[in-house]
PDB file of C-alpha atoms in Angstrom:
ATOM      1  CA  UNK A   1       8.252  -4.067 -25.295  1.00 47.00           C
ATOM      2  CA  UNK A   2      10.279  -0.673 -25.419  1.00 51.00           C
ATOM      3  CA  UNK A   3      12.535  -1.564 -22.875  1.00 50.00           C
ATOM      4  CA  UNK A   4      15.633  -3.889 -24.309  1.00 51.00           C
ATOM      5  CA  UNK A   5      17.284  -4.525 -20.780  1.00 52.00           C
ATOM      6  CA  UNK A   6      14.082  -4.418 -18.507  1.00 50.00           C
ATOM      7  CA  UNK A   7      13.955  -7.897 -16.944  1.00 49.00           C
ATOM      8  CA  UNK A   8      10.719  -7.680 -15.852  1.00 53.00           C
ATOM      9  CA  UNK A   9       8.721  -7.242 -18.860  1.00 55.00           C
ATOM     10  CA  UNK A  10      10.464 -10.401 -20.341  1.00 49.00           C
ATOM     11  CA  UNK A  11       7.194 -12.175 -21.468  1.00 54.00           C
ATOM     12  CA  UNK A  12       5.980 -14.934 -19.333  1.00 53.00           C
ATOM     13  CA  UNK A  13       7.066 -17.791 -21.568  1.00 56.00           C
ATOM     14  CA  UNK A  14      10.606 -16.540 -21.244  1.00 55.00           C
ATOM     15  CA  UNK A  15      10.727 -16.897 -17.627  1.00 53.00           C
ATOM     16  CA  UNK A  16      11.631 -20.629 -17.758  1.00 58.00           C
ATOM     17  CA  UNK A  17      14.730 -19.555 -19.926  1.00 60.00           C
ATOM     18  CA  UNK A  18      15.613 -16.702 -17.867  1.00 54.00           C
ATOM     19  CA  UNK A  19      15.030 -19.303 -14.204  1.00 57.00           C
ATOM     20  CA  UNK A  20      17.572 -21.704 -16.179  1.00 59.00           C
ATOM     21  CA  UNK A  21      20.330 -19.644 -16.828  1.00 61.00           C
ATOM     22  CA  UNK A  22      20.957 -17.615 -13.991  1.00 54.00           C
ATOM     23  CA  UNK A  23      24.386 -16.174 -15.665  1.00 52.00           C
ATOM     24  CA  UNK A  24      21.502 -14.022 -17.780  1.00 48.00           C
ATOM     25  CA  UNK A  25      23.038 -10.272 -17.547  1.00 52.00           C
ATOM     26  CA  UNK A  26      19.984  -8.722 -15.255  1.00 52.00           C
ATOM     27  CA  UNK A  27      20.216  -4.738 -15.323  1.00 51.00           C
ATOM     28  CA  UNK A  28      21.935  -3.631 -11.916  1.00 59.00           C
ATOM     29  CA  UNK A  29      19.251  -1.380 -10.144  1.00 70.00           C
ATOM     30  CA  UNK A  30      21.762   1.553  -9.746  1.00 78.00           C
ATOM     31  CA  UNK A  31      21.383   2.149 -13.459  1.00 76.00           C
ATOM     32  CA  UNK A  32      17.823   2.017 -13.200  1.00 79.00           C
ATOM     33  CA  UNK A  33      17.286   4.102 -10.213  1.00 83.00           C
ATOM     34  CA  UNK A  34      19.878   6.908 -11.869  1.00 87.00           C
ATOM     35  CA  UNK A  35      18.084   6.642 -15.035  1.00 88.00           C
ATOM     36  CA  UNK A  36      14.436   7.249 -13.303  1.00 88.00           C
ATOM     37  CA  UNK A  37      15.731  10.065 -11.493  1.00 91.00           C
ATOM     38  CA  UNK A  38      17.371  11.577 -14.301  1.00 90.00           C
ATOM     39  CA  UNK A  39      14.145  11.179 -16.038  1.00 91.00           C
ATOM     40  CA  UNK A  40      12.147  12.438 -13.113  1.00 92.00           C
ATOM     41  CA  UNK A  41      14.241  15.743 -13.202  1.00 93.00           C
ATOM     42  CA  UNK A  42      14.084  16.130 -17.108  1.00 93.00           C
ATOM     43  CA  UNK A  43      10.885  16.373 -16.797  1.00 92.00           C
ATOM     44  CA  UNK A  44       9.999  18.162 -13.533  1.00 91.00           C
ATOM     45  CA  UNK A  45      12.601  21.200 -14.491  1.00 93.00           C
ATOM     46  CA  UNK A  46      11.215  21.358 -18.094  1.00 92.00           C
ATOM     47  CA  UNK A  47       7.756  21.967 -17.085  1.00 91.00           C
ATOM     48  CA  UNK A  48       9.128  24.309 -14.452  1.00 90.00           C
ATOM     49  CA  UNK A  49      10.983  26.506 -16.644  1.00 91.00           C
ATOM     50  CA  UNK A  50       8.303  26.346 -19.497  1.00 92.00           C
ATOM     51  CA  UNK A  51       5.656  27.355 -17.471  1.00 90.00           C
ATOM     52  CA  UNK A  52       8.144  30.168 -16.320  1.00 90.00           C
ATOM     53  CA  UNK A  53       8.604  31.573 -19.137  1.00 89.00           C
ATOM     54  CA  UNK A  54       5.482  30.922 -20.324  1.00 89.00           C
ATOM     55  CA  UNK A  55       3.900  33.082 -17.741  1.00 87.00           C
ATOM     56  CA  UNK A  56       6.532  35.750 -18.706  1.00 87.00           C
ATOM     57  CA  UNK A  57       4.646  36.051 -21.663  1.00 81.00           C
ATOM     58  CA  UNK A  58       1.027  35.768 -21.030  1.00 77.00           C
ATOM     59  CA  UNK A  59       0.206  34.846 -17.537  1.00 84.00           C
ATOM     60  CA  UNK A  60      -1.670  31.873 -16.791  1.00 85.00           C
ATOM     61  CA  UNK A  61      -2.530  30.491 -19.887  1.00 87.00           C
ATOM     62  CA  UNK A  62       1.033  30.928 -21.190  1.00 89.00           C
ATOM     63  CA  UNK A  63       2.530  29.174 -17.551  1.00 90.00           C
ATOM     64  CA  UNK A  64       0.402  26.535 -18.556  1.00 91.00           C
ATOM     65  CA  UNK A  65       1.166  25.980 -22.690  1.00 92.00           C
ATOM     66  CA  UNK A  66       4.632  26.866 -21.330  1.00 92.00           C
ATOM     67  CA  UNK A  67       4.892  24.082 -18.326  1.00 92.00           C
ATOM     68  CA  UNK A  68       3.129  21.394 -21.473  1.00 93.00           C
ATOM     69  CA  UNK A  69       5.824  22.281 -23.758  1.00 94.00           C
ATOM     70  CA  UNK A  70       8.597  22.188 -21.197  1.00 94.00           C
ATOM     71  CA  UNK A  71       7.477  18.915 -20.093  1.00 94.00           C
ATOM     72  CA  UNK A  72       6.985  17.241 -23.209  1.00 95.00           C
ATOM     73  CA  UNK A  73      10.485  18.267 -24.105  1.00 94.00           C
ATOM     74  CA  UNK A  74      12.094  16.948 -20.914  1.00 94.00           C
ATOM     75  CA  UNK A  75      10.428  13.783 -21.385  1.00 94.00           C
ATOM     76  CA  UNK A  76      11.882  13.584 -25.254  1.00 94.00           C
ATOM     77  CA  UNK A  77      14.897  14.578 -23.548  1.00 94.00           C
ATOM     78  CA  UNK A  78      14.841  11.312 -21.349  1.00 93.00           C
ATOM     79  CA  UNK A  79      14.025   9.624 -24.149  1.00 93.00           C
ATOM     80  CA  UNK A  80      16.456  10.258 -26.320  1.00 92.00           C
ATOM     81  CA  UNK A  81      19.356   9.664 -23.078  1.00 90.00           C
ATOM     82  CA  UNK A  82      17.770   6.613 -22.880  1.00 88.00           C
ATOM     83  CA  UNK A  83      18.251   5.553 -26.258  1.00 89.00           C
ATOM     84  CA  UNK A  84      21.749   6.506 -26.148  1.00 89.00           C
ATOM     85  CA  UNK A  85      22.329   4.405 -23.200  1.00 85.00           C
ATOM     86  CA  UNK A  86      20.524   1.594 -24.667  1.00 83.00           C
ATOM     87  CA  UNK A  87      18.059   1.449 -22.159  1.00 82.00           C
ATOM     88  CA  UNK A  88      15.226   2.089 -24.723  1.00 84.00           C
ATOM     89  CA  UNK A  89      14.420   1.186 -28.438  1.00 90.00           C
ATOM     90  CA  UNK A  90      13.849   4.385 -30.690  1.00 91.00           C
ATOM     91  CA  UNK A  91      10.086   4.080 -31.750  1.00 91.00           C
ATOM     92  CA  UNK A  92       8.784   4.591 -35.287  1.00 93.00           C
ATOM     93  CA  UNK A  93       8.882   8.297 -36.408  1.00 93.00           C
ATOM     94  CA  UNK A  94       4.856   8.585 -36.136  1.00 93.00           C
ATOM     95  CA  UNK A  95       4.519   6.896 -32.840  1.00 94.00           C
ATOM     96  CA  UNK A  96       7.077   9.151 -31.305  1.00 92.00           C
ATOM     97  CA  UNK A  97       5.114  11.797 -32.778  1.00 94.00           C
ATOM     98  CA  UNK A  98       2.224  10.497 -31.502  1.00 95.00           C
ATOM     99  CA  UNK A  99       3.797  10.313 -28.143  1.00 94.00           C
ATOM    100  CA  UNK A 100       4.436  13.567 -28.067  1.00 93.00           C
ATOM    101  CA  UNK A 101       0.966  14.929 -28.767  1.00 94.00           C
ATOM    102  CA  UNK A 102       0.166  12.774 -25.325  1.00 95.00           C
ATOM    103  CA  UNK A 103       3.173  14.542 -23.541  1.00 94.00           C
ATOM    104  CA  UNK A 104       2.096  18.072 -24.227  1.00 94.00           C
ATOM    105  CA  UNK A 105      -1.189  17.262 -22.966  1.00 94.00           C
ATOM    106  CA  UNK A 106      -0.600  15.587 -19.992  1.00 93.00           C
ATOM    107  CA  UNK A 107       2.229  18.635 -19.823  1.00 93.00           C
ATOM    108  CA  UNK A 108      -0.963  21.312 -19.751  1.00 92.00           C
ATOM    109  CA  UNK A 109      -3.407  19.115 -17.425  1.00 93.00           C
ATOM    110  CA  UNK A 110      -0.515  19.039 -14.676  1.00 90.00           C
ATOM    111  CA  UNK A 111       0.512  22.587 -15.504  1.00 90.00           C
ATOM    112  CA  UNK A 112      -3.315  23.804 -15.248  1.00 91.00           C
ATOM    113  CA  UNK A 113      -3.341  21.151 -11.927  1.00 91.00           C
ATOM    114  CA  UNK A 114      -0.731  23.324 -10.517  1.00 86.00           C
ATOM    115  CA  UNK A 115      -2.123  26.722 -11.464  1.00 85.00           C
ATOM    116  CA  UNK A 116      -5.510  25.879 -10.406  1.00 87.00           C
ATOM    117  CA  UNK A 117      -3.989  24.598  -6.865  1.00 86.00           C
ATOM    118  CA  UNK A 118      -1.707  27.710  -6.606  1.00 84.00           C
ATOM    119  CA  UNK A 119      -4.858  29.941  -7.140  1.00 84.00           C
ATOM    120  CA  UNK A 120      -7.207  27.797  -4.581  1.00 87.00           C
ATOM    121  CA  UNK A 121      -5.000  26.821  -1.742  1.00 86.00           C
ATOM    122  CA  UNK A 122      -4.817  30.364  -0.638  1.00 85.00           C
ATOM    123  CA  UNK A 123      -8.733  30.639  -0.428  1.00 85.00           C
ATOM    124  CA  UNK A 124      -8.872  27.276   1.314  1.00 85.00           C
ATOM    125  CA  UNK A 125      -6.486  27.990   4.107  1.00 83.00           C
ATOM    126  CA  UNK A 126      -8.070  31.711   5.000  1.00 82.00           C
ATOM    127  CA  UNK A 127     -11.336  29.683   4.687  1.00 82.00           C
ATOM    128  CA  UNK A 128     -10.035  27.218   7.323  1.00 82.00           C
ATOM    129  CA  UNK A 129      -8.727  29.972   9.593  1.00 78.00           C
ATOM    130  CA  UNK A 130     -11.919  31.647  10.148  1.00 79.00           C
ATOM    131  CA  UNK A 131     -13.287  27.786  11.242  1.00 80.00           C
ATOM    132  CA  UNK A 132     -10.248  26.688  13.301  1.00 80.00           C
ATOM    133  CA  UNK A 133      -9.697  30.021  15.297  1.00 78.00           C
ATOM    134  CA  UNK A 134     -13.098  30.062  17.078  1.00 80.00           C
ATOM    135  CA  UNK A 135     -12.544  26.378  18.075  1.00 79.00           C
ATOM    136  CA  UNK A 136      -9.256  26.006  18.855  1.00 78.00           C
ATOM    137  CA  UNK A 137     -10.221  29.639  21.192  1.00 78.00           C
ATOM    138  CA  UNK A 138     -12.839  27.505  23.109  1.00 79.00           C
ATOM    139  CA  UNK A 139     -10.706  24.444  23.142  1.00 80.00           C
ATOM    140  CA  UNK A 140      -7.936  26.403  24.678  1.00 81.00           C
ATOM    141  CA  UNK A 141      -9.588  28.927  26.661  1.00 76.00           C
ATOM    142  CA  UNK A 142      -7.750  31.462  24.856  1.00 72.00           C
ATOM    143  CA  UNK A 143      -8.876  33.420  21.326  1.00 58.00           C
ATOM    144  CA  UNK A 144     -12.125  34.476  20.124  1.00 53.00           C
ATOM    145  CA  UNK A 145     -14.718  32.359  21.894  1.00 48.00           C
TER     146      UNK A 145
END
């Protein structure tokens, strides 16, 4: 359990405890809700301005090792607000290491997710023109036929 104030991942055998004593402190969702947001934006603007000024540097392939970094550093960076507040435990040195191996990589398959869409979407929506046009000419009476 990483979370120290998350009611809901109180195991199951503690429920009884927790249904007995309703004066149990329950986090209020406010603090939750600014917390995920806060996290959310960590996050979101670190793969944003990694992959930035990654492609500064080399293009593509740097937006996306830039975007990976950037991510994986606003995630620590929610982390470690999180500890502060409490929210969290600190993990072990090697499993936060660990964690962060997983963060840069998930960092460079949305990064490459976004680059590949960025690249494709274009191509898809001239595609789709040439298709639509015709029809929505003979639909209309109006347009190429």
């Amino acid at each position: 359990m990483d979370k120290i104030n998350d009611w809901e991942e109180v195991p199951i055998d503690d429920w009884q405890e927790v249904a007995a004593n309703p004066s149990t402190e329950q986090p209020s969702s406010l603090k939750t809700n600014i917390f995920n947001i806060a996290r959310t934006t960590l996050e979101g603007a670190g793969m944003l301005g990694g992959g930035a000024f990654g492609a500064t540097a080399a293009n593509v392939p740097g937006a996306i090792a830039g975007g990976a970094l950037g991510y994986a550093g606003g995630k620590k960076a929610a982390d470690i607000i999180e500890e502060l507040f409490g929210i969290k435990k600190p993990a072990p040195l090697g499993e936060q290491m660990v964690q962060t191996g997983k963060d840069v990589a998930m960092g460079g398959l949305l990064s490459a997710t976004g680059e590949a869409g960025g690249l494709l979407i274009p191509k898809i929506i001239q595609a789709s023109g040439s298709i639509i046009k015709p029809m929505w000419g003979r639909l209309t009476g109006k347009g190429k036929e």
